[in-house]
GROMACS .gro file of C-alpha atoms in nm:
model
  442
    1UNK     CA    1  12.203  -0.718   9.425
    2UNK     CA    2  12.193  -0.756   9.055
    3UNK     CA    3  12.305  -1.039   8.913
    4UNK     CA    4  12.677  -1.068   8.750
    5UNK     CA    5  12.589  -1.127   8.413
    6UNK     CA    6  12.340  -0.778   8.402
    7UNK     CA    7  12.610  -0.584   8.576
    8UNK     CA    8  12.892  -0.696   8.293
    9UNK     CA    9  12.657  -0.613   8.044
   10UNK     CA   10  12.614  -0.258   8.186
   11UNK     CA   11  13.025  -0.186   8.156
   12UNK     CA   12  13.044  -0.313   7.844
   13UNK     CA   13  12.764  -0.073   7.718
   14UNK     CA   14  12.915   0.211   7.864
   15UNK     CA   15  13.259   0.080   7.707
   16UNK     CA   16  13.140   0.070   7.375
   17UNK     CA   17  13.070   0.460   7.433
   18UNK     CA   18  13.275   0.658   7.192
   19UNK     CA   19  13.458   0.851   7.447
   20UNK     CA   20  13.396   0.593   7.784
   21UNK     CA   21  13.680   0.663   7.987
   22UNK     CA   22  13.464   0.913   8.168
   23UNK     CA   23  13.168   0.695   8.254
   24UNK     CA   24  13.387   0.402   8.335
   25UNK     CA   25  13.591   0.545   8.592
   26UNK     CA   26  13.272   0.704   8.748
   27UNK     CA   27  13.044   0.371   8.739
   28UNK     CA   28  13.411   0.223   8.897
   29UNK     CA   29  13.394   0.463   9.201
   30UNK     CA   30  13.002   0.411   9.287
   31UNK     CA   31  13.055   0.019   9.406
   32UNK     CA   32  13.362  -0.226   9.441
   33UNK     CA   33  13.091  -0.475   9.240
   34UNK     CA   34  13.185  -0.238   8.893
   35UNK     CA   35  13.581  -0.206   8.973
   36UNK     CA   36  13.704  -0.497   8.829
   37UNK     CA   37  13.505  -0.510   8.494
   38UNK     CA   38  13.561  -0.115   8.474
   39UNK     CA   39  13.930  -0.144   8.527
   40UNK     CA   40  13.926  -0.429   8.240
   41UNK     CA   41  13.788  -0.202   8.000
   42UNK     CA   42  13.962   0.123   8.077
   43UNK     CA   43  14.393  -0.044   8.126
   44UNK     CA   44  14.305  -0.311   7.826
   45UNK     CA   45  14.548  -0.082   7.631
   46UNK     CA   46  14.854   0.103   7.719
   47UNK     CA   47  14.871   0.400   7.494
   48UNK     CA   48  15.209   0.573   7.475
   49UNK     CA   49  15.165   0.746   7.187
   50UNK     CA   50  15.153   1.179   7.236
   51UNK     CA   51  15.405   1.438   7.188
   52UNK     CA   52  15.747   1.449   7.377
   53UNK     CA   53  15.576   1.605   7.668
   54UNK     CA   54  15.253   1.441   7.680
   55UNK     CA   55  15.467   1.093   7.717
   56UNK     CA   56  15.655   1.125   8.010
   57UNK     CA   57  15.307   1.278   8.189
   58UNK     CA   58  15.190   0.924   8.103
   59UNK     CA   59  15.517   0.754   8.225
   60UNK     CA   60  15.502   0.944   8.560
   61UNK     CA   61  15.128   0.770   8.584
   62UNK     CA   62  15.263   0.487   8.511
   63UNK     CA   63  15.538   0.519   8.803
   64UNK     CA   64  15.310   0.653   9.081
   65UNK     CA   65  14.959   0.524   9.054
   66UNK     CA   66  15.076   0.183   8.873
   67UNK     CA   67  15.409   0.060   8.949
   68UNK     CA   68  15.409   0.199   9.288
   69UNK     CA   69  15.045   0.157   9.364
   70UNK     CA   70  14.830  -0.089   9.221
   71UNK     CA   71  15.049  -0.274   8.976
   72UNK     CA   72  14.773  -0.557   8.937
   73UNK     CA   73  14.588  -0.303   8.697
   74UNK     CA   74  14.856  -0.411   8.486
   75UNK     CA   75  14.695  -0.782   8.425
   76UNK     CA   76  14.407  -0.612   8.219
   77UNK     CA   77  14.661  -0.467   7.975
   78UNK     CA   78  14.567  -0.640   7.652
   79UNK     CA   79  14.769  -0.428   7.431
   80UNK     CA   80  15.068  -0.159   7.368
   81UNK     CA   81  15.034   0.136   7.179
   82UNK     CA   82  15.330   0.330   7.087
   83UNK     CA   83  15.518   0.581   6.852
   84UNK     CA   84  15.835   0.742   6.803
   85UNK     CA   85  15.785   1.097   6.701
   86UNK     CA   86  15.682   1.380   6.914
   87UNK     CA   87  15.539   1.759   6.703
   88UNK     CA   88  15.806   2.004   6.735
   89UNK     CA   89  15.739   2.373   6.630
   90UNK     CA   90  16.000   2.502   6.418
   91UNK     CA   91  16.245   2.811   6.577
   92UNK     CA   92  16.248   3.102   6.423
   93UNK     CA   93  15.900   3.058   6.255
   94UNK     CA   94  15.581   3.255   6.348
   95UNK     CA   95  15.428   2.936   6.154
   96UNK     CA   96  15.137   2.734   6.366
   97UNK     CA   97  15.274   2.426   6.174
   98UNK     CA   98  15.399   2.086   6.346
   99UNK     CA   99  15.634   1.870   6.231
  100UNK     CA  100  15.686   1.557   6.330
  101UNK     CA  101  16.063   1.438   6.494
  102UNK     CA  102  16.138   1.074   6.546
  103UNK     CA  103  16.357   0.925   6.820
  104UNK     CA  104  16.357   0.610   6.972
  105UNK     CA  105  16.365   0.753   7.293
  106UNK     CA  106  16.112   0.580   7.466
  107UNK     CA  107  16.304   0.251   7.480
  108UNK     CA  108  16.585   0.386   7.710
  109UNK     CA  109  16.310   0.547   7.944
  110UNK     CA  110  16.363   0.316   8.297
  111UNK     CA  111  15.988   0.351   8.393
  112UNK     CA  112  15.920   0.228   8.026
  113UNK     CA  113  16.197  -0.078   8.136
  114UNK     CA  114  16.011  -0.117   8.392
  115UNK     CA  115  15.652  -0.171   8.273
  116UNK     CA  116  15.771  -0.385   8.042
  117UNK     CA  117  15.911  -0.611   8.262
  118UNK     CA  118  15.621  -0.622   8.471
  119UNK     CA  119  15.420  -0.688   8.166
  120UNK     CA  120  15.631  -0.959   8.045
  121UNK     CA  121  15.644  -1.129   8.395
  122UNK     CA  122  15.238  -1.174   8.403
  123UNK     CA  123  15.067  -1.495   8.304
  124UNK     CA  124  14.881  -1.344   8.012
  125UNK     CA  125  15.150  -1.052   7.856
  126UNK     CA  126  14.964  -0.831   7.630
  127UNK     CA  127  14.901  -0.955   7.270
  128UNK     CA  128  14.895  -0.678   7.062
  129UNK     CA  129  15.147  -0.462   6.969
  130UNK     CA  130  15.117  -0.118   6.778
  131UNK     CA  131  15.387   0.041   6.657
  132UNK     CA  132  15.370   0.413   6.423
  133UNK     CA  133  15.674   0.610   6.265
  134UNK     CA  134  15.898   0.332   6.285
  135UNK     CA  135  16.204   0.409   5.979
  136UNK     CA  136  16.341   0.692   5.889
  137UNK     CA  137  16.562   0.874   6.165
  138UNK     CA  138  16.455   0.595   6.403
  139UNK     CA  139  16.738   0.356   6.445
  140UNK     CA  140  16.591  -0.022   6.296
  141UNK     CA  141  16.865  -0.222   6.515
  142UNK     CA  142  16.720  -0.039   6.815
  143UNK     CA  143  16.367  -0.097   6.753
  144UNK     CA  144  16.453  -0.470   6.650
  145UNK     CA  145  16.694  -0.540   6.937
  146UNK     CA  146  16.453  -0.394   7.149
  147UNK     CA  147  16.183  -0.669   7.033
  148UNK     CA  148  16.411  -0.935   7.030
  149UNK     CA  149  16.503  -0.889   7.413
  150UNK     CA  150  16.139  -0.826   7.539
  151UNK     CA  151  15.861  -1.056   7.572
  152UNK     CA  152  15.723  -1.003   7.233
  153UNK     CA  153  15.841  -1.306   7.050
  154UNK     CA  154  15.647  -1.518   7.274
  155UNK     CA  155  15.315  -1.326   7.283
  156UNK     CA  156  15.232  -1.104   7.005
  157UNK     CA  157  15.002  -1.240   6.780
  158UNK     CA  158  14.848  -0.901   6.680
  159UNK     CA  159  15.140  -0.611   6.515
  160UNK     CA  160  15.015  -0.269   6.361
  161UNK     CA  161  15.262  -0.051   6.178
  162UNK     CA  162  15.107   0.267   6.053
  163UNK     CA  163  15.275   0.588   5.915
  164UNK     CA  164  15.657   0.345   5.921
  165UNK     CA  165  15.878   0.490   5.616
  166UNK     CA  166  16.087   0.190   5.641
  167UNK     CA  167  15.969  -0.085   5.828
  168UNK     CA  168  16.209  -0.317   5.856
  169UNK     CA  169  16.108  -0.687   5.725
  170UNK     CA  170  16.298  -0.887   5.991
  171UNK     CA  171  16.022  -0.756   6.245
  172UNK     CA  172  15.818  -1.095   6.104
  173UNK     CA  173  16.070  -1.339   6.160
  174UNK     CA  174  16.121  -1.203   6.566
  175UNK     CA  175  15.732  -1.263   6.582
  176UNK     CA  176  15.669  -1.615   6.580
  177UNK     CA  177  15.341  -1.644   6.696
  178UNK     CA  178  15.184  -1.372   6.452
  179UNK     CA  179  14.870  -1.422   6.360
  180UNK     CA  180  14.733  -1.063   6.235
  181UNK     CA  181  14.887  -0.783   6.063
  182UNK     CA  182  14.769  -0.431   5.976
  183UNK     CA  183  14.954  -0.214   5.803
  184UNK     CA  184  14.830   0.130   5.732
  185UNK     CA  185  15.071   0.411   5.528
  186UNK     CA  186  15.359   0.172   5.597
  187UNK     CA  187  15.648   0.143   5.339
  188UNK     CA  188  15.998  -0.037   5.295
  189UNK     CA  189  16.296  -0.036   5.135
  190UNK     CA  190  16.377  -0.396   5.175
  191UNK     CA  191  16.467  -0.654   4.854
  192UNK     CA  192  16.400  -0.971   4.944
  193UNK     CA  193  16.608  -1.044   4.573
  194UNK     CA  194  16.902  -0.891   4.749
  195UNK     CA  195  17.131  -1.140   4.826
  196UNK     CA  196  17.225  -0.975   5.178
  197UNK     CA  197  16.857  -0.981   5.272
  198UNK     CA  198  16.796  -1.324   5.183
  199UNK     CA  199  17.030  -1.465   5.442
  200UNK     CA  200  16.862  -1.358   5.696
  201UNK     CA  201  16.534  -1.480   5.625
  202UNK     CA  202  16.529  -1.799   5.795
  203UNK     CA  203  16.218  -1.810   5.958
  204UNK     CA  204  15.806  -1.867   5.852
  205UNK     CA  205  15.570  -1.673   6.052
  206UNK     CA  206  15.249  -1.872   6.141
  207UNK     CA  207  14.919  -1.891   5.986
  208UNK     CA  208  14.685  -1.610   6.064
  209UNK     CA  209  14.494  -1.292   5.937
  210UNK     CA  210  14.634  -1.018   5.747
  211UNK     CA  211  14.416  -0.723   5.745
  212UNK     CA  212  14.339  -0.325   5.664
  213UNK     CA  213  14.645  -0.287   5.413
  214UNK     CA  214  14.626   0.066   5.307
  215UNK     CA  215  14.852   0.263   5.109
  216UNK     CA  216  15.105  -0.061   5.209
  217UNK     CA  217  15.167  -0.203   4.866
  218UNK     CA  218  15.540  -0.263   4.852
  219UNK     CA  219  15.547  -0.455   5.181
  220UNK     CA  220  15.257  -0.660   5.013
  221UNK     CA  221  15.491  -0.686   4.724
  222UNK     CA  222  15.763  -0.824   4.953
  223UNK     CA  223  15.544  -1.076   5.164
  224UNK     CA  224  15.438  -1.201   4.767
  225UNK     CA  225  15.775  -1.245   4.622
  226UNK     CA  226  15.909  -1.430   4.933
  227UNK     CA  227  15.638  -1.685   4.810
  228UNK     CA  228  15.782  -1.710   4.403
  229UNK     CA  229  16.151  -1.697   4.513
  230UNK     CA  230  16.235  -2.070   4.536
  231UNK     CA  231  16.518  -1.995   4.739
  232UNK     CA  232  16.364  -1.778   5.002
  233UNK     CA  233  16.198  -1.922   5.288
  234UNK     CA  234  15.838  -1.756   5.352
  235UNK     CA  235  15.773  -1.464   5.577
  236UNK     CA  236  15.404  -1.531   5.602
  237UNK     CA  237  15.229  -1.850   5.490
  238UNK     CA  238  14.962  -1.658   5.305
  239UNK     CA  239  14.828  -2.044   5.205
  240UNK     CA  240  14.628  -2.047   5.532
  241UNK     CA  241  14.502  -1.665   5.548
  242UNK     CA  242  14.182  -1.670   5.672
  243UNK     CA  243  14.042  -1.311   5.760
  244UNK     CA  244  14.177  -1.053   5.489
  245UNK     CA  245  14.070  -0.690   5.493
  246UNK     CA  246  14.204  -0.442   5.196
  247UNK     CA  247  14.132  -0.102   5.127
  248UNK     CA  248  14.285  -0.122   4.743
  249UNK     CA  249  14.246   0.261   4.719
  250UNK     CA  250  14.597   0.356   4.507
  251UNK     CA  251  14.653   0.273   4.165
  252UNK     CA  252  14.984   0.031   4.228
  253UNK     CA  253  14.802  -0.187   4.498
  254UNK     CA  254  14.487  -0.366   4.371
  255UNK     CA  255  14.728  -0.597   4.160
  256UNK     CA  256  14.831  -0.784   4.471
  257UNK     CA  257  14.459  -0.830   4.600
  258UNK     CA  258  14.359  -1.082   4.385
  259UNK     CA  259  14.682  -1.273   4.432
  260UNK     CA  260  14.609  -1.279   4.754
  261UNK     CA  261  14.262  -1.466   4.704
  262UNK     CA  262  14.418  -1.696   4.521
  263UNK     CA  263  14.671  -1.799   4.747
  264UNK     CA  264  14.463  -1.855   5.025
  265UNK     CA  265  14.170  -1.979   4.834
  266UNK     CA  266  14.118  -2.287   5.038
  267UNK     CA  267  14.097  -2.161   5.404
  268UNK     CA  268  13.978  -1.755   5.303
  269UNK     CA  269  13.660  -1.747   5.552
  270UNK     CA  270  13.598  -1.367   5.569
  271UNK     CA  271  13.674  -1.060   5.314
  272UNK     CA  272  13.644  -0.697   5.402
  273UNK     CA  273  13.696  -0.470   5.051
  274UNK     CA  274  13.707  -0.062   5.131
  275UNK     CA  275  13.685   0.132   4.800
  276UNK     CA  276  13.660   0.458   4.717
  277UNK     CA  277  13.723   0.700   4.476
  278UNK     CA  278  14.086   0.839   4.528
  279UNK     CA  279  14.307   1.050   4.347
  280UNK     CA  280  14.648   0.877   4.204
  281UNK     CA  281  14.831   0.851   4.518
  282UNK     CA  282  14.574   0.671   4.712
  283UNK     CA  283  14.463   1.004   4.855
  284UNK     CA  284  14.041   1.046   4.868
  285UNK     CA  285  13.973   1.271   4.621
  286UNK     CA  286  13.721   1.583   4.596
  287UNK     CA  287  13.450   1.571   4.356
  288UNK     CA  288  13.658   1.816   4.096
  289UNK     CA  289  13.875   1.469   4.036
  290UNK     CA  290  13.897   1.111   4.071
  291UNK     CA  291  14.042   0.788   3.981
  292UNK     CA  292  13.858   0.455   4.040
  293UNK     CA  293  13.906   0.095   3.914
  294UNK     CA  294  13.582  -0.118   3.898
  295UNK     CA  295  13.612  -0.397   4.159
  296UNK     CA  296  13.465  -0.626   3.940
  297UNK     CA  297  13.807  -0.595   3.729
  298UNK     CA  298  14.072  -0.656   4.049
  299UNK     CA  299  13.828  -0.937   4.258
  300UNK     CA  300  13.722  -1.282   4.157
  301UNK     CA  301  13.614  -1.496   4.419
  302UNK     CA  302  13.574  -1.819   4.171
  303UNK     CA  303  13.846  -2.014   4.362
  304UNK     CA  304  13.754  -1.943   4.715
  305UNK     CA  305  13.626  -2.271   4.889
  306UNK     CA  306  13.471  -2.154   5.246
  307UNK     CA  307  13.381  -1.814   5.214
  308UNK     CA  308  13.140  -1.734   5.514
  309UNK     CA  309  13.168  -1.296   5.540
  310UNK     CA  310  13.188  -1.089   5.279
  311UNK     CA  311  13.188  -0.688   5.362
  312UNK     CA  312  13.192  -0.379   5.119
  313UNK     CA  313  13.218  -0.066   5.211
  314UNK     CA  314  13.217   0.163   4.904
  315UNK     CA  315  13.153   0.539   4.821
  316UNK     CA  316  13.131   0.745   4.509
  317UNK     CA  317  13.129   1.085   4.361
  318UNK     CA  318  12.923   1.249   4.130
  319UNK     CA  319  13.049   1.564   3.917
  320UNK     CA  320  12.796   1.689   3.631
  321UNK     CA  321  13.031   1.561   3.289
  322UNK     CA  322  13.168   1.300   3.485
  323UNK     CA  323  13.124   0.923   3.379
  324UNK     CA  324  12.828   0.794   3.624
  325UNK     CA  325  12.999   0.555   3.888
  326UNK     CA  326  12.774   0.220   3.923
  327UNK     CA  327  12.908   0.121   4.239
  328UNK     CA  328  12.617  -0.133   4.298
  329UNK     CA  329  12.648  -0.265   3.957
  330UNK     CA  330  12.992  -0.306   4.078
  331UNK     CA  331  12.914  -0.491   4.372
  332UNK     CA  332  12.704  -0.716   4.175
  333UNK     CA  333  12.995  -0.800   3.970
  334UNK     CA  334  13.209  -0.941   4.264
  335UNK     CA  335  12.895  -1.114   4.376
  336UNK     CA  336  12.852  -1.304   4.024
  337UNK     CA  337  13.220  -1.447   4.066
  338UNK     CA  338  13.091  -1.640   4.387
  339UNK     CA  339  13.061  -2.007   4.221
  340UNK     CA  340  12.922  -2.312   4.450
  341UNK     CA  341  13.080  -2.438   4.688
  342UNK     CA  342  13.162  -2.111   4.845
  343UNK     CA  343  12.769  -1.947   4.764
  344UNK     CA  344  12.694  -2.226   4.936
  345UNK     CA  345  12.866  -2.142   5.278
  346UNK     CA  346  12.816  -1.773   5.287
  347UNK     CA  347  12.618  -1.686   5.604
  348UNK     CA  348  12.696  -1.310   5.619
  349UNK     CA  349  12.701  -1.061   5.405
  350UNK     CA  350  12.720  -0.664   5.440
  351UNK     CA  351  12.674  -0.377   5.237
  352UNK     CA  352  12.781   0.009   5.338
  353UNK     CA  353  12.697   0.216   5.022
  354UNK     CA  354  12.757   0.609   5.010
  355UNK     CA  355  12.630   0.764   4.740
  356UNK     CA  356  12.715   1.123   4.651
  357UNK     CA  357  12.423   1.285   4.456
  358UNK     CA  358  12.211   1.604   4.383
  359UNK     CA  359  11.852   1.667   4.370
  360UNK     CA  360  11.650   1.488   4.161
  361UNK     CA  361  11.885   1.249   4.270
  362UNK     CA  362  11.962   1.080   3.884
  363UNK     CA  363  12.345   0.908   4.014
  364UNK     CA  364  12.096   0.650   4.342
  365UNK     CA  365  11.826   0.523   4.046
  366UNK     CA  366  12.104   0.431   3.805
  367UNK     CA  367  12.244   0.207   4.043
  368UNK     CA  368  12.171  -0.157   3.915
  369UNK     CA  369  11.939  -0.186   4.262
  370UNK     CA  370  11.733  -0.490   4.098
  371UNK     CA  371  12.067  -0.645   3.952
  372UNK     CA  372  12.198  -0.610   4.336
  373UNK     CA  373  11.886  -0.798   4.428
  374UNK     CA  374  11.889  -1.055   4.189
  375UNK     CA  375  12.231  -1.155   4.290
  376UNK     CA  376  12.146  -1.180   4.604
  377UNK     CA  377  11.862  -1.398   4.580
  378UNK     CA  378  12.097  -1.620   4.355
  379UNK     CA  379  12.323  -1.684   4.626
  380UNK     CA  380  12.087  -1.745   4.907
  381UNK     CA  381  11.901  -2.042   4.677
  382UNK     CA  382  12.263  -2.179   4.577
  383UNK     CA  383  12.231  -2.260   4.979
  384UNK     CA  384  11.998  -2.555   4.908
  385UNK     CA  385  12.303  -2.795   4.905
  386UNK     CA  386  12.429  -2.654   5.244
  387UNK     CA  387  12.301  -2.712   5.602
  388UNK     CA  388  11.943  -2.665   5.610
  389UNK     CA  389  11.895  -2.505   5.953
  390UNK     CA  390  12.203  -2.208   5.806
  391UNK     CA  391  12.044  -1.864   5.707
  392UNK     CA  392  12.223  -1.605   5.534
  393UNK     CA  393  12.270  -1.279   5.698
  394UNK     CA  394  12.232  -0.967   5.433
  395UNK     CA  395  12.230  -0.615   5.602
  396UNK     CA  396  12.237  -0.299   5.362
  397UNK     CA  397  12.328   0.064   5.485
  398UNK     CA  398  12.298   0.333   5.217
  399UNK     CA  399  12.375   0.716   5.244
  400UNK     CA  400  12.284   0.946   5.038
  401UNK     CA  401  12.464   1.240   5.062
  402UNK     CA  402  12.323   1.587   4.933
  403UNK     CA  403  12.625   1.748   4.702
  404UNK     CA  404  12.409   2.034   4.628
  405UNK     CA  405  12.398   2.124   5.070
  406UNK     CA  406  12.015   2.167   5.063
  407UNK     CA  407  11.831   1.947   5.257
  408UNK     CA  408  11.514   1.783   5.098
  409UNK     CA  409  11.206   1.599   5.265
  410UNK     CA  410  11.204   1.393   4.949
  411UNK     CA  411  11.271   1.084   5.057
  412UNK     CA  412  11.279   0.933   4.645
  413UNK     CA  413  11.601   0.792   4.612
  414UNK     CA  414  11.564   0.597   4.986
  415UNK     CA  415  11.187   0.468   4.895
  416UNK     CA  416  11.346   0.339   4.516
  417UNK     CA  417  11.606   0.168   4.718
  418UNK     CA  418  11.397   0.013   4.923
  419UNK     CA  419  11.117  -0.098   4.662
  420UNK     CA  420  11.438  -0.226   4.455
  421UNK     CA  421  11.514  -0.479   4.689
  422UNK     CA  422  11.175  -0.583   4.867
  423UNK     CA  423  11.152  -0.914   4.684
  424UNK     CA  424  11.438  -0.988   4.953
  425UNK     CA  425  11.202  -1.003   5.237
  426UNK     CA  426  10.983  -1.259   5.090
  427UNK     CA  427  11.287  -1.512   5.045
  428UNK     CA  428  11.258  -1.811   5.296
  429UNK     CA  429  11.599  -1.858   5.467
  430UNK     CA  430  11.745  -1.515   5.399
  431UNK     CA  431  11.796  -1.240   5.678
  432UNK     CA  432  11.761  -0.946   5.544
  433UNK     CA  433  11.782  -0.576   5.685
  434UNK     CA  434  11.827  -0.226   5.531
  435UNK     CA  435  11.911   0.082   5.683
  436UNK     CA  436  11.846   0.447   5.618
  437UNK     CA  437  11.997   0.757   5.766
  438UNK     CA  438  11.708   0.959   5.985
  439UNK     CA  439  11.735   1.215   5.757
  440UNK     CA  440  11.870   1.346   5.475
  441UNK     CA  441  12.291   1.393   5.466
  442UNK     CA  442  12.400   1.765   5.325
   0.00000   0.00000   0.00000
């Protein structure tokens, strides 16, 4: 019999599988020992999102193998996963294209009723809530009523709105306990200077983590001027953000980042910054055009007082008569801004760097590679003042993709890289690790 701790350690390998479902519900039928822990992994979320006739064949799994056979499996459910828009194929149109139809239909479904209240009757109701195409021909007093009658006030700590045209605002204030938000193509047409509006915020949401905002910026825009307005009561206390991940991709957004920072200076602990090249409407953008603001003009990290993780993941293009885009140099930039005491707390930080180049390969040297390295040795000596015993963490990942699509054995621009920053394995209290691709990228 192996012991418990191996045999978790088994599931949670195979859950971490890109597509596990398969090997989970086959290590679950070779021995009651795996059931439990497999069943964990594959009901921690209920996904209803699909087309109009992929949902109900969930429902109907819902009704006969859950509800009215093992409803227990419904204690692993960790999260809910749903949208409001089935594809519907135009009539009268030889065209293969979807479009996309939104109804709140789901919340009338009585086998949907029913899970919920199942769900909201367990010890432990699921956490996380993820909500898409919410706006537009969906009804907002249905969608809000809905969440103001379930359990969701009193549990959700975790909401995701992606691909909303009009998210309504008020969804904050009927989420108490919020403590991360991730908004991802979401928009609204909500003035918190309208007069109408402002009566009805009347509520704070609590501390927590805001995180991936992507093409989001006028709800950011909202959540900032609820903080200036005097007269408005707050719909997030941004003051005590601790965990904020941004992709500042479009052109309108990256004013609000650095806002952000400052707002939260005192408890920030972790920053995740996504940039890429994109075209002006936040789109990524092919090589034949691009628009990019240097980071080091839209981040400062000066004010931050406990900064412990700092992530970039950052890309560029190359076109020949195209401005050369240091992204490291970039990078180095941001670094530069950290001022003690926060250098002095940093224990992780992270580095994914694509860069998109052509044989001989002139856009990887240009890079400021030793710049990058003397930063970096800067910040792990400014940790002199801190706990002894403390490392910091650096780990590096660079691709180096081939624009011209011929793949090369010359390994030049990864063996420059690496030579660029070996002084980094010599420095005492520094854990450092770079990664290559196992071959060349075309």
């Amino acid at each position: 019999m192996l012991p418990i701790e191996l045999l978790l350690k088994i599931v949670d390998h195979l859950a971490d599988d890109p597509k596990p479902t398969k090997h989970l519900t086959n290590l679950s039928l070779t021995s009651r020992t795996f059931t439990a822990a497999c069943q964990s992994h594959l009901f921690k979320e209920l996904n209803l999102e699909g087309s109009r006739m992929e949902v109900p064949f969930k429902l109907k799994f819902l009704q006969d193998v859950v509800l009215d056979g093992n409803p227990s499996i419904l204690n692993y459910v960790q999260s809910l996963r749903i949208s409001f828009t089935w594809p519907l194929r135009m009539p009268f149109s030889d065209s293969e294209e979807t479009h996309m139809r939104a109804s709140p239909w789901l919340l009338n479904d009585p086998t949907f009723k029913r899970v919920l209240e199942s769900l909201g009757s367990l010890p432990s109701p699921p956490k996380s809530l993820a909500l898409s195409h919410v706006g537009g021909d969906v009804a907002q007093s249905s969608i809000l009523s809905w969440i103001r009658h379930s359990f969701f006030p009193s549990s959700i700590t975790k909401l995701e709105l992606t691909n909303c045209d009009d998210a309504p605002m008020h969804i904050f204030l009927l989420l108490p306990h919020l403590k991360e938000l991730v908004l991802n193509c979401t928009s609204t047409d909500f003035d918190i200077r309208k007069e109408q509006h402002r009566k009805e915020l009347d509520s704070v949401v609590e501390e927590g983590t805001l995180g991936d905002f992507y093409t989001s910026h006028r709800i950011i825009r909202q959540l900032l001027r609820s903080i200036r307005d005097r007269h408005v009561r707050p719909l997030v206390d941004l003051s005590r953000l601790r965990i904020l991940k941004v992709c500042p991709h479009e052109e309108r957004g990256p004013e609000y980042w650095q806002r952000l920072i400052n707002l939260s200076r005192e408890t920030l602990e972790e920053i995740h910054l996504t940039y890429q090249p994109t075209n002006r409407w936040g789109d990524p953008c092919s090589v034949d055009w691009y628009f990019y603001t240097p980071l080091g003009t839209l981040i400062n990290l000066s004010k931050t007082r406990n900064l412990r993780v700092l992530a970039f993941a950052i890309s560029t293009w190359f076109k020949k008569g195209r401005p050369h885009l240091d992204v490291v140099g970039d990078i180095t930039t941001v670094l530069a801004s950290l001022t003690p005491p926060s250098m002095n707390l940093l224990t992780t930080l992270h580095l994914a760097i694509t860069i998109y180049d052509s044989d001989p390969f002139p856009i990887t040297h240009k890079q400021n590679w030793d710049g990058l390295c003397s930063e970096i040795i800067r910040l792990s000596c400014g940790r002199s003042n801190a706990d002894a015993e403390a490392r910091l963490e650096v780990e590096v990942d660079v691709t180096v993709w081939m624009l011209n699509c011929k793949v090369t054995k010359d390994w030049g621009p990864y063996d420059h890289i690496e030579q660029s920053l070996s002084p980094l394995r010599e420095m005492d209290g520094l854990d450092y690790r770079i990664t290559f691709p196992s071959e060349m990228v075309p």
